[in-house]
Tab-separated table of C-alpha atoms and ligand atoms in Angstrom:
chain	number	residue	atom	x	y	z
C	236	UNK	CA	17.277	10.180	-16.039
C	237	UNK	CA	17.725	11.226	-19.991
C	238	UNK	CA	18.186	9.300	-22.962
C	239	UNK	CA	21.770	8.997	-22.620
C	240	UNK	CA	22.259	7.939	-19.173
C	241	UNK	CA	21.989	4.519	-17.795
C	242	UNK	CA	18.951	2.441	-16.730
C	243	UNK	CA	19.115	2.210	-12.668
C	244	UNK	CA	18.138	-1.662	-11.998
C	245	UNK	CA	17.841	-3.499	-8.593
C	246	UNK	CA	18.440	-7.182	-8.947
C	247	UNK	CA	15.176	-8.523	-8.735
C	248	UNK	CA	13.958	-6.202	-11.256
C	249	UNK	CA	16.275	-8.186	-13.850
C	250	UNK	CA	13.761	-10.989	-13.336
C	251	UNK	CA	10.771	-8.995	-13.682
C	252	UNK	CA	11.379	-7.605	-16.881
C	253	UNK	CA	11.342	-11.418	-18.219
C	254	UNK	CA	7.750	-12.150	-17.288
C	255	UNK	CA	6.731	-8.777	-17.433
C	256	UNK	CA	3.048	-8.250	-20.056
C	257	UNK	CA	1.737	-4.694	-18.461
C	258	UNK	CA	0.590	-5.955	-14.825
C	259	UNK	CA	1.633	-4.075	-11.578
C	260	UNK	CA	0.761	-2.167	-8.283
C	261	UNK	CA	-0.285	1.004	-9.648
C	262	UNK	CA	-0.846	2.628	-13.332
C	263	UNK	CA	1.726	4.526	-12.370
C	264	UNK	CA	4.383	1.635	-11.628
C	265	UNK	CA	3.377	-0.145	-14.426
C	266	UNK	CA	3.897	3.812	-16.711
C	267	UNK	CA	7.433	3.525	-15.452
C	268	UNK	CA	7.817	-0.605	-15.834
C	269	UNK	CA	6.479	-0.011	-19.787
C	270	UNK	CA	9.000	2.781	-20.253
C	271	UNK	CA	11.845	1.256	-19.097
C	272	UNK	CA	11.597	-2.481	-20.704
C	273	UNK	CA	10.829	-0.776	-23.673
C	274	UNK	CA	14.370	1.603	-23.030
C	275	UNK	CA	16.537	-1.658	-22.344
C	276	UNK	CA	14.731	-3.539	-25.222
C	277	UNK	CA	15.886	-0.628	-27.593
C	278	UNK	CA	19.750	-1.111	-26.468
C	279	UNK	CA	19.794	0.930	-23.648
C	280	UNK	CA	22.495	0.275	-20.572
C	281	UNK	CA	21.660	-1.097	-17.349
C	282	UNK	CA	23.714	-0.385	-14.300
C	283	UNK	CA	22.780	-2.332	-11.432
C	284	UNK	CA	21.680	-0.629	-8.054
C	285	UNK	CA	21.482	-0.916	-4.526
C	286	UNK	CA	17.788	0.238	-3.063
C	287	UNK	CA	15.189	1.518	-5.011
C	288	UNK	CA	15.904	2.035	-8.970
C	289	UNK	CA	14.304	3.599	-11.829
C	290	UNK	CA	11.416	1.459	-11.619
C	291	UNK	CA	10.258	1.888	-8.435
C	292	UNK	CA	11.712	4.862	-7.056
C	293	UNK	CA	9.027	7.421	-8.117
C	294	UNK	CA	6.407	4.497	-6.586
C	295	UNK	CA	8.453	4.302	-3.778
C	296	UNK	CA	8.345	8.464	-3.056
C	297	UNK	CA	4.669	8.349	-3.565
C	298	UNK	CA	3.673	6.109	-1.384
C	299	UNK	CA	3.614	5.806	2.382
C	300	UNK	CA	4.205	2.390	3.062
C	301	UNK	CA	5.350	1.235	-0.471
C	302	UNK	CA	6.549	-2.542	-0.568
C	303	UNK	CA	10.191	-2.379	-1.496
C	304	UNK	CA	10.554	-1.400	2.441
C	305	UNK	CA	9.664	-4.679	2.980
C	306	UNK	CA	12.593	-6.827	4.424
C	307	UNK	CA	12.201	-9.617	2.315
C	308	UNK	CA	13.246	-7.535	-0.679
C	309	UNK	CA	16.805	-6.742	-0.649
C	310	UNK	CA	17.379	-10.776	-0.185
C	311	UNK	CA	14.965	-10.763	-3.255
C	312	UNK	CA	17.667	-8.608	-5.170
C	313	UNK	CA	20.562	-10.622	-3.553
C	314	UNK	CA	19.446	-13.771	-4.329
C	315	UNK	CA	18.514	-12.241	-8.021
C	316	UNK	CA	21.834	-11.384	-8.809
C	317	UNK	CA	23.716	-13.747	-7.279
C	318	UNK	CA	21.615	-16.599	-9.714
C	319	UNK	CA	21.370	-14.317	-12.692
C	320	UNK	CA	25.185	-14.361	-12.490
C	321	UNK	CA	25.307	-17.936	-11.780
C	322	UNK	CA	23.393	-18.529	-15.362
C	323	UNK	CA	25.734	-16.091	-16.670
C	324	UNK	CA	28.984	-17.625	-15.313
C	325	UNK	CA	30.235	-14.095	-14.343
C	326	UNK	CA	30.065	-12.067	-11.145
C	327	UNK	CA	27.275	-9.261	-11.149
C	328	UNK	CA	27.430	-7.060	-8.582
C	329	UNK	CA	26.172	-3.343	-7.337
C	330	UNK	CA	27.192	-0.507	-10.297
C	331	UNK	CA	27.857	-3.066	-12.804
C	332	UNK	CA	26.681	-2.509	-16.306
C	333	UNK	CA	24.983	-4.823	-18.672
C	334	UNK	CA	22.832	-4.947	-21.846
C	335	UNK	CA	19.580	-6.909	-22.315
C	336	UNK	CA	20.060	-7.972	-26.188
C	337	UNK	CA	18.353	-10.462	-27.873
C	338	UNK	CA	21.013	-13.188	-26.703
C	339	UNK	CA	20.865	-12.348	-23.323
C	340	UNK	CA	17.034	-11.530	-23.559
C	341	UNK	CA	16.739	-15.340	-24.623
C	342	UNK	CA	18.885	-17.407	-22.206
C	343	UNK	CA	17.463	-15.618	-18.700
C	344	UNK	CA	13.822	-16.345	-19.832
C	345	UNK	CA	15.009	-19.699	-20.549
C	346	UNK	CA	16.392	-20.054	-17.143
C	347	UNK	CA	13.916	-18.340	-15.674
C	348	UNK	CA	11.453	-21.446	-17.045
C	349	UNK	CA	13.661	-24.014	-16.388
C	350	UNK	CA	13.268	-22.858	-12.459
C	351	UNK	CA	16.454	-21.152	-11.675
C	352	UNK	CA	15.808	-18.181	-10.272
C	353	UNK	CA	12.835	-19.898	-8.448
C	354	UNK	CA	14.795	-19.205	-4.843
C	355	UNK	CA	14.686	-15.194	-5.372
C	356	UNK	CA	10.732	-15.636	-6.703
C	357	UNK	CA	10.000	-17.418	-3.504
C	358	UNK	CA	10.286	-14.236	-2.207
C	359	UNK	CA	7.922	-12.641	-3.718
C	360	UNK	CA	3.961	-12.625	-4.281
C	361	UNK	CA	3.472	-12.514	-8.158
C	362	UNK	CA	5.109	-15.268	-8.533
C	363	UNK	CA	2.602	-18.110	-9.343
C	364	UNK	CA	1.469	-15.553	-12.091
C	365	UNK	CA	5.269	-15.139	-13.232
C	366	UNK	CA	5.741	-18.687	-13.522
C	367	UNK	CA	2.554	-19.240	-15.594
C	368	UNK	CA	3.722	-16.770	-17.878
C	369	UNK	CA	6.629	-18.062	-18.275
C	370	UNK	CA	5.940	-21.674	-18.397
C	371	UNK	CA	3.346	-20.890	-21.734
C	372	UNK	CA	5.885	-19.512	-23.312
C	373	UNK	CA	6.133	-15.781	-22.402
C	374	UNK	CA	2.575	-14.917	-24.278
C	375	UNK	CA	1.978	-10.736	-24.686
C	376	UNK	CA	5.897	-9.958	-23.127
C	377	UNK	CA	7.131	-6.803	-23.640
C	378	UNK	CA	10.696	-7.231	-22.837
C	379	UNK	CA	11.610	-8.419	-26.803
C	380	UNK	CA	11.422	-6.961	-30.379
C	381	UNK	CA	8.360	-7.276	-32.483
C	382	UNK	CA	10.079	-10.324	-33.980
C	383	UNK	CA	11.978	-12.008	-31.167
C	384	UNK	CA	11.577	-16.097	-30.904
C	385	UNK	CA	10.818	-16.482	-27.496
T	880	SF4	S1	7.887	-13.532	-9.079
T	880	SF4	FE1	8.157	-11.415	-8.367
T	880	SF4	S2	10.407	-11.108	-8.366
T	880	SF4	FE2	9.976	-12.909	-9.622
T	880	SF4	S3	9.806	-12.113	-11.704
T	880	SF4	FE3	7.740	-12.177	-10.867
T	880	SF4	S4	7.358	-10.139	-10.041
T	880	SF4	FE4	9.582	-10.349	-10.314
């Protein structure tokens, strides 16, 4: 990936960047998490993906068993998109294209605290910690500007 090239993104991953305050499975997931929140946060595309994106995928080839092979993930993405679009009132969908700005930043962690993306976050086991974080108010985030109301 170079500057100028889209941001690969599975569908859960559009949830994770919400909550998202330097916690993950490896210093080396959370390297590639910093680097590409703080990508999208600077205006960078996102194209949505199928499979492993550019978040995981170097975990993903380093590890033997790594947990996006876990079959409970792909209905995480599915679900993910499918209510991220619902919020949206548009259809999102594999190689679609989007940009986090401020607007957008705003209304997903606001329905991300009002519960509705709760059924993909069932899925998954961060998320008492996710919806902490998000129920105080986002505290320490990194997927905003220096001056974002959150
Ligand atoms: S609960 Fe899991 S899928 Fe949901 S935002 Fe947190 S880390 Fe991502």
């Amino acid at each position: 990936m170079t500057d100028g090239e889209a941001v690969r993104l599975r569908g859960h991953h559009l949830l994770c960047l919400l909550t998202y305050k330097g916690l993950g499975y490896s210093p080396a997931f959370v390297a590639g998490m910093t680097a590409t929140v703080a990508r999208l946060v600077a205006g960078a595309t996102a194209e949505i993906v199928e499979g492993p994106d550019d978040i995981c995928e170097p975990l993903c080839r380093a590890e033997q068993n790594p947990h996006c092979h876990e079959t409970t993930v792909p209905e995480r993405d599915r679900r993910a998109l499918s209510l991220v679009a619902g919020v949206l009132g548009c259809t999102l969908g594999i190689g679609d294209r989007l940009v986090f700005d401020e607007t957008l930043r705003t209304r997903l962690r606001a329905a991300y605290r009002n519960g509705a993306f709760e059924p993909a976050c069932a899925l998954c086991e961060w998320q008492p910690l996710c919806r902490d974080i998000a129920a105080s108010g986002y505290p320490d985030t990194l997927f905003r500007t220096s001056g974002e109301t959150i």
